[in-house]
mmCIF file of C-alpha atoms in Angstrom:
data_model
loop_
_atom_site.group_PDB
_atom_site.id
_atom_site.type_symbol
_atom_site.label_atom_id
_atom_site.label_comp_id
_atom_site.label_asym_id
_atom_site.label_seq_id
_atom_site.Cartn_x
_atom_site.Cartn_y
_atom_site.Cartn_z
ATOM 1 C CA MET B 1478 -117.654 -135.602 32.289
ATOM 2 C CA ALA B 1479 -117.186 -139.007 30.627
ATOM 3 C CA GLY B 1480 -113.872 -140.595 31.502
ATOM 4 C CA GLY B 1481 -113.305 -138.161 34.393
ATOM 5 C CA ARG B 1482 -110.477 -136.340 32.675
ATOM 6 C CA LYS B 1483 -109.725 -132.678 33.138
ATOM 7 C CA GLN B 1484 -109.702 -130.418 30.073
ATOM 8 C CA THR B 1485 -106.284 -128.764 29.746
ATOM 9 C CA GLY B 1486 -107.162 -125.816 27.531
ATOM 10 C CA ILE B 1487 -104.935 -127.015 24.683
ATOM 11 C CA ARG B 1488 -106.062 -125.903 21.242
ATOM 12 C CA ARG B 1489 -108.135 -128.516 19.453
ATOM 13 C CA SER B 1490 -105.869 -128.432 16.402
ATOM 14 C CA ASP B 1491 -102.873 -129.215 18.633
ATOM 15 C CA ARG B 1492 -104.764 -132.052 20.321
ATOM 16 C CA LEU B 1493 -105.744 -133.599 16.989
ATOM 17 C CA PHE B 1494 -102.121 -133.395 15.923
ATOM 18 C CA ASP B 1495 -101.055 -135.169 19.146
ATOM 19 C CA LEU B 1496 -103.648 -137.888 18.577
ATOM 20 C CA ILE B 1497 -102.355 -138.488 15.041
ATOM 21 C CA GLN B 1498 -98.830 -138.902 16.397
ATOM 22 C CA ILE B 1499 -100.069 -141.467 18.958
ATOM 23 C CA LEU B 1500 -102.000 -143.438 16.334
ATOM 24 C CA ARG B 1501 -99.042 -143.536 13.927
ATOM 25 C CA ASP B 1502 -97.721 -146.639 15.746
ATOM 26 C CA GLY B 1503 -100.483 -148.734 14.145
ATOM 27 C CA GLN B 1504 -101.593 -150.212 17.480
ATOM 28 C CA LEU B 1505 -105.142 -150.361 18.860
ATOM 29 C CA HIS B 1506 -105.798 -147.598 21.391
ATOM 30 C CA THR B 1507 -108.946 -147.400 23.501
ATOM 31 C CA ALA B 1508 -110.720 -144.089 23.988
ATOM 32 C CA ARG B 1509 -109.782 -144.243 27.661
ATOM 33 C CA GLN B 1510 -106.090 -144.639 26.837
ATOM 34 C CA LEU B 1511 -106.186 -141.761 24.359
ATOM 35 C CA ALA B 1512 -108.102 -139.589 26.811
ATOM 36 C CA GLN B 1513 -105.456 -140.197 29.460
ATOM 37 C CA ARG B 1514 -102.635 -139.384 27.038
ATOM 38 C CA VAL B 1515 -104.031 -136.006 25.949
ATOM 39 C CA GLU B 1516 -105.903 -135.245 29.195
ATOM 40 C CA VAL B 1517 -109.444 -134.855 27.927
ATOM 41 C CA SER B 1518 -112.686 -136.775 28.408
ATOM 42 C CA GLU B 1519 -113.556 -139.950 26.519
ATOM 43 C CA ARG B 1520 -116.485 -138.094 25.004
ATOM 44 C CA THR B 1521 -114.037 -135.558 23.548
ATOM 45 C CA ILE B 1522 -111.990 -138.430 22.077
ATOM 46 C CA TRP B 1523 -115.111 -139.800 20.373
ATOM 47 C CA ARG B 1524 -115.708 -136.418 18.745
ATOM 48 C CA ASP B 1525 -112.028 -136.069 17.795
ATOM 49 C CA MET B 1526 -111.971 -139.491 16.152
ATOM 50 C CA ALA B 1527 -115.048 -138.581 14.122
ATOM 51 C CA THR B 1528 -113.308 -135.384 13.033
ATOM 52 C CA LEU B 1529 -110.158 -137.247 11.977
ATOM 53 C CA LYS B 1530 -112.191 -139.762 9.983
ATOM 54 C CA ALA B 1531 -114.088 -136.973 8.248
ATOM 55 C CA SER B 1532 -110.760 -135.301 7.433
ATOM 56 C CA GLY B 1533 -109.538 -138.367 5.590
ATOM 57 C CA VAL B 1534 -107.173 -139.733 8.230
ATOM 58 C CA PRO B 1535 -107.327 -143.563 7.901
ATOM 59 C CA VAL B 1536 -108.685 -144.199 11.393
ATOM 60 C CA GLU B 1537 -110.880 -147.224 12.072
ATOM 61 C CA GLY B 1538 -112.664 -148.149 15.287
ATOM 62 C CA GLU B 1539 -115.606 -147.398 17.497
ATOM 63 C CA ARG B 1540 -116.632 -146.701 21.056
ATOM 64 C CA GLY B 1541 -115.940 -149.557 23.433
ATOM 65 C CA VAL B 1542 -113.455 -151.195 21.057
ATOM 66 C CA GLY B 1543 -110.721 -148.724 20.296
ATOM 67 C CA TYR B 1544 -109.084 -146.904 17.406
ATOM 68 C CA MET B 1545 -106.180 -147.592 15.087
ATOM 69 C CA VAL B 1546 -104.923 -146.474 11.689
ATOM 70 C CA THR B 1547 -105.316 -148.872 8.776
ATOM 71 C CA SER B 1548 -102.622 -147.409 6.511
ATOM 72 C CA PRO B 1549 -99.523 -145.229 6.955
ATOM 73 C CA ILE B 1550 -100.258 -141.610 7.841
ATOM 74 C CA THR B 1551 -98.270 -139.374 5.528
ATOM 75 C CA LEU B 1552 -99.413 -136.071 7.032
ATOM 76 C CA PRO B 1553 -96.166 -134.254 7.879
ATOM 77 C CA PRO B 1554 -95.719 -133.208 11.524
ATOM 78 C CA ILE B 1555 -95.511 -129.512 10.641
ATOM 79 C CA ASN B 1556 -97.792 -127.918 13.242
ATOM 80 C CA LEU B 1557 -95.107 -125.541 14.489
ATOM 81 C CA THR B 1558 -95.194 -122.935 17.216
ATOM 82 C CA MET B 1559 -94.362 -119.311 16.414
ATOM 83 C CA GLY B 1560 -90.990 -119.733 18.141
ATOM 84 C CA GLU B 1561 -90.203 -122.845 16.099
ATOM 85 C CA LEU B 1562 -91.136 -121.005 12.899
ATOM 86 C CA GLU B 1563 -88.778 -118.173 13.841
ATOM 87 C CA ALA B 1564 -85.918 -120.636 14.401
ATOM 88 C CA LEU B 1565 -86.666 -122.480 11.157
ATOM 89 C CA HIS B 1566 -86.950 -119.283 9.137
ATOM 90 C CA LEU B 1567 -83.616 -117.990 10.401
ATOM 91 C CA ALA B 1568 -81.857 -121.332 9.869
ATOM 92 C CA VAL B 1569 -83.065 -121.547 6.267
ATOM 93 C CA ALA B 1570 -81.997 -117.940 5.676
ATOM 94 C CA ILE B 1571 -78.493 -118.785 6.917
ATOM 95 C CA LEU B 1572 -78.244 -121.834 4.673
ATOM 96 C CA GLY B 1573 -79.536 -119.809 1.740
ATOM 97 C CA GLU B 1574 -76.476 -117.587 2.029
ATOM 98 C CA ALA B 1575 -74.085 -120.551 2.014
ATOM 99 C CA THR B 1576 -71.168 -120.466 -0.409
ATOM 100 C CA ASP B 1577 -71.876 -124.105 -1.286
ATOM 101 C CA PRO B 1578 -74.339 -123.826 -4.225
ATOM 102 C CA GLU B 1579 -75.811 -127.283 -3.579
ATOM 103 C CA LEU B 1580 -76.459 -126.494 0.089
ATOM 104 C CA ALA B 1581 -78.026 -123.147 -0.786
ATOM 105 C CA GLN B 1582 -80.291 -124.800 -3.369
ATOM 106 C CA ASN B 1583 -81.327 -127.485 -0.872
ATOM 107 C CA ALA B 1584 -82.240 -124.752 1.612
ATOM 108 C CA LYS B 1585 -84.416 -123.121 -1.047
ATOM 109 C CA THR B 1586 -86.280 -126.328 -1.909
ATOM 110 C CA LEU B 1587 -86.661 -127.143 1.807
ATOM 111 C CA ALA B 1588 -88.301 -123.759 2.389
ATOM 112 C CA GLU B 1589 -90.650 -124.338 -0.541
ATOM 113 C CA LYS B 1590 -91.709 -127.736 0.823
ATOM 114 C CA ILE B 1591 -92.299 -126.302 4.287
ATOM 115 C CA ASP B 1592 -94.404 -123.461 2.899
ATOM 116 C CA ALA B 1593 -96.455 -125.952 0.882
ATOM 117 C CA VAL B 1594 -97.661 -127.783 4.004
ATOM 118 C CA LEU B 1595 -97.925 -124.951 6.512
ATOM 119 C CA PRO B 1596 -101.483 -123.720 7.155
ATOM 120 C CA GLU B 1597 -102.415 -120.552 5.310
ATOM 121 C CA ASN B 1598 -102.632 -117.242 7.145
ATOM 122 C CA THR B 1599 -105.294 -114.618 6.465
ATOM 123 C CA GLY B 1600 -103.863 -114.001 3.009
ATOM 124 C CA PRO B 1601 -100.671 -114.164 0.943
ATOM 125 C CA PRO B 1602 -97.983 -111.486 1.130
ATOM 126 C CA SER B 1603 -97.666 -109.029 -1.709
ATOM 127 C CA ALA B 1604 -96.197 -110.567 -4.866
ATOM 128 C CA GLY B 1605 -92.445 -110.685 -5.234
ATOM 129 C CA TRP B 1606 -91.327 -111.216 -1.649
ATOM 130 C CA GLY B 1607 -89.885 -114.546 -2.693
ATOM 131 C CA TYR B 1608 -87.321 -116.750 -1.007
ATOM 132 C CA ALA B 1609 -86.113 -115.851 2.476
ATOM 133 C CA VAL B 1610 -86.740 -112.103 2.742
ATOM 134 C CA HIS B 1611 -86.174 -111.246 -0.905
ATOM 135 C CA PRO B 1612 -84.585 -109.043 -2.108
ATOM 136 C CA TYR B 1613 -82.543 -109.009 1.089
ATOM 137 C CA GLY B 1614 -79.943 -111.537 2.224
ATOM 138 C CA PHE B 1615 -79.130 -113.144 5.535
ATOM 139 C CA ALA B 1616 -77.655 -109.972 7.049
ATOM 140 C CA ASP B 1617 -81.018 -108.224 6.714
ATOM 141 C CA ALA B 1618 -82.929 -111.256 7.991
ATOM 142 C CA ARG B 1619 -80.644 -111.422 11.020
ATOM 143 C CA ALA B 1620 -81.117 -107.716 11.684
ATOM 144 C CA GLY B 1621 -84.881 -108.160 11.704
ATOM 145 C CA PHE B 1622 -84.864 -111.258 13.889
ATOM 146 C CA LYS B 1623 -82.948 -109.548 16.664
ATOM 147 C CA HIS B 1624 -86.070 -107.463 17.307
ATOM 148 C CA MET B 1625 -88.424 -110.423 17.698
ATOM 149 C CA PRO B 1626 -88.105 -110.763 21.524
ATOM 150 C CA LEU B 1627 -89.091 -107.105 22.032
ATOM 151 C CA LEU B 1628 -91.893 -107.347 19.485
ATOM 152 C CA ARG B 1629 -93.295 -110.527 21.046
ATOM 153 C CA ASP B 1630 -93.107 -108.969 24.498
ATOM 154 C CA GLY B 1631 -94.843 -105.852 23.207
ATOM 155 C CA VAL B 1632 -97.737 -107.901 21.840
ATOM 156 C CA ARG B 1633 -98.104 -110.052 24.947
ATOM 157 C CA GLU B 1634 -97.705 -107.319 27.546
ATOM 158 C CA GLN B 1635 -99.403 -104.511 25.546
ATOM 159 C CA LYS B 1636 -96.343 -102.269 25.558
ATOM 160 C CA VAL B 1637 -96.084 -99.089 23.506
ATOM 161 C CA LEU B 1638 -93.044 -99.366 21.233
ATOM 162 C CA ARG B 1639 -91.140 -96.882 19.115
ATOM 163 C CA ILE B 1640 -89.739 -98.310 15.890
ATOM 164 C CA SER B 1641 -87.566 -96.939 13.122
ATOM 165 C CA TYR B 1642 -88.977 -98.284 9.859
ATOM 166 C CA LEU B 1643 -87.925 -98.317 6.212
ATOM 167 C CA SER B 1644 -91.051 -98.192 4.044
ATOM 168 C CA LEU B 1645 -91.370 -99.843 0.629
ATOM 169 C CA SER B 1646 -90.831 -96.413 -0.936
ATOM 170 C CA GLY B 1647 -87.457 -96.151 0.813
ATOM 171 C CA GLU B 1648 -88.580 -93.559 3.383
ATOM 172 C CA LYS B 1649 -87.242 -94.046 6.906
ATOM 173 C CA THR B 1650 -89.708 -93.001 9.595
ATOM 174 C CA SER B 1651 -90.101 -93.176 13.356
ATOM 175 C CA ARG B 1652 -93.369 -94.735 14.481
ATOM 176 C CA LEU B 1653 -94.993 -94.926 17.896
ATOM 177 C CA ILE B 1654 -97.064 -98.109 17.829
ATOM 178 C CA ARG B 1655 -99.332 -100.381 19.818
ATOM 179 C CA PRO B 1656 -98.292 -103.895 18.649
ATOM 180 C CA ILE B 1657 -101.201 -106.334 18.382
ATOM 181 C CA GLN B 1658 -100.133 -109.335 16.258
ATOM 182 C CA LEU B 1659 -97.134 -111.101 14.706
ATOM 183 C CA ASN B 1660 -97.757 -113.130 11.541
ATOM 184 C CA TYR B 1661 -95.724 -115.548 9.433
ATOM 185 C CA TRP B 1662 -96.332 -115.375 5.668
ATOM 186 C CA GLY B 1663 -93.926 -117.933 4.221
ATOM 187 C CA ARG B 1664 -90.397 -116.823 5.118
ATOM 188 C CA VAL B 1665 -91.557 -113.266 5.827
ATOM 189 C CA TRP B 1666 -92.726 -111.988 9.235
ATOM 190 C CA THR B 1667 -94.995 -108.987 9.774
ATOM 191 C CA LEU B 1668 -96.110 -106.979 12.804
ATOM 192 C CA SER B 1669 -99.625 -105.549 12.860
ATOM 193 C CA ALA B 1670 -100.119 -102.528 15.090
ATOM 194 C CA TRP B 1671 -102.019 -99.324 15.737
ATOM 195 C CA CYS B 1672 -99.780 -96.541 14.437
ATOM 196 C CA GLU B 1673 -100.029 -93.222 16.281
ATOM 197 C CA LEU B 1674 -98.349 -91.369 13.388
ATOM 198 C CA ARG B 1675 -100.905 -92.528 10.815
ATOM 199 C CA GLU B 1676 -103.736 -92.735 13.360
ATOM 200 C CA GLY B 1677 -104.737 -96.120 12.011
ATOM 201 C CA PHE B 1678 -103.849 -99.781 11.681
ATOM 202 C CA ARG B 1679 -100.610 -100.593 9.888
ATOM 203 C CA THR B 1680 -98.667 -103.792 9.185
ATOM 204 C CA PHE B 1681 -94.866 -103.643 9.195
ATOM 205 C CA ARG B 1682 -92.439 -106.137 7.712
ATOM 206 C CA VAL B 1683 -90.094 -107.192 10.503
ATOM 207 C CA ASP B 1684 -87.077 -107.284 8.172
ATOM 208 C CA ARG B 1685 -87.645 -103.548 7.435
ATOM 209 C CA ILE B 1686 -87.611 -102.538 11.109
ATOM 210 C CA ASP B 1687 -84.274 -100.875 11.890
ATOM 211 C CA SER B 1688 -84.669 -100.416 15.635
ATOM 212 C CA VAL B 1689 -87.172 -101.033 18.441
ATOM 213 C CA ILE B 1690 -87.420 -99.135 21.735
ATOM 214 C CA ASP B 1691 -89.610 -100.047 24.680
ATOM 215 C CA THR B 1692 -91.028 -96.670 25.718
ATOM 216 C CA GLY B 1693 -91.952 -97.921 29.186
ATOM 217 C CA ALA B 1694 -95.593 -97.078 28.555
ATOM 218 C CA SER B 1695 -98.357 -99.642 28.271
ATOM 219 C CA PHE B 1696 -101.743 -99.521 26.603
ATOM 220 C CA LYS B 1697 -105.183 -100.924 27.246
ATOM 221 C CA GLU B 1698 -107.494 -102.233 24.563
ATOM 222 C CA GLU B 1699 -109.645 -99.407 23.244
ATOM 223 C CA ALA B 1700 -112.610 -99.308 20.909
ATOM 224 C CA GLY B 1701 -111.407 -99.014 17.335
ATOM 225 C CA LYS B 1702 -107.861 -100.157 18.106
ATOM 226 C CA SER B 1703 -108.211 -103.838 19.042
ATOM 227 C CA LEU B 1704 -106.995 -106.929 17.196
ATOM 228 C CA ALA B 1705 -110.553 -108.051 16.472
ATOM 229 C CA GLU B 1706 -111.332 -104.691 14.899
ATOM 230 C CA PHE B 1707 -108.117 -104.770 12.891
ATOM 231 C CA ILE B 1708 -109.035 -108.176 11.453
ATOM 232 C CA ALA B 1709 -112.558 -106.981 10.638
ATOM 233 C CA TYR B 1710 -111.186 -103.812 9.039
ATOM 234 C CA GLN B 1711 -108.660 -105.807 7.017
ATOM 235 C CA LYS B 1712 -111.323 -108.133 5.682
ATOM 236 C CA ALA B 1713 -113.752 -105.312 4.908
ATOM 237 C CA LYS B 1714 -111.165 -103.350 2.952
ATOM 238 C CA GLY B 1715 -109.509 -106.362 1.289
ATOM 239 C CA MET B 1716 -106.209 -104.955 2.479
ATOM 240 C CA PRO B 1717 -102.850 -106.506 1.472
ATOM 241 C CA SER B 1718 -100.579 -107.701 4.263
ATOM 242 C CA ASP B 1719 -98.287 -104.630 4.185
ATOM 243 C CA THR B 1720 -100.195 -101.344 4.521
ATOM 244 C CA SER B 1721 -97.368 -99.272 5.942
ATOM 245 C CA ALA B 1722 -95.780 -98.115 2.683
#
């Protein structure tokens, strides 16, 4: 491996983001220096620099000389983790309920700017969800967010959960689910799962979940019930993000 560096397993998108942050100082950085900073090989840095150039990032340089940016990089550092998105979403929801009209309006415009630069998910939410978790206020957003630790744990550890859910039609049901994915859709979070009641894939809005119980049971990936199959099924059917109603 050129440069003798050990690959760390970090996602390439995260590494490219880290490289942009390093290059923002306007100084000349050799491939060896960059490789040491992000813990990859020099050969990987050469490929990454070519990718950044092709993406329009104003990077100049070549192998054996080094790399630097030739003009200010205006790309916003908005590559957020799921946990950071949760914290940001909740903070904006709180500010949106502020009694100070100017502060509430600033929270709204901040959310719009953030949504404009965040990467797209597999598709937009159904029309009319709007700001925060419209038409609900902060109290509803807070109620939904308190379930996030259990939902995350259910996805990671493949735990069977029982949820109480309010559908779009206003019907409150109890669902036994196998959680497979949490998604962020621009101030709205959803949980995709295999629903035992419906005997199929369903996607639930987190702000409509009233309660979550860890049943103590776990599940193993089965044919017809995996995340990969859910994504394929969703694409094949052109399904909207909320199919639980």
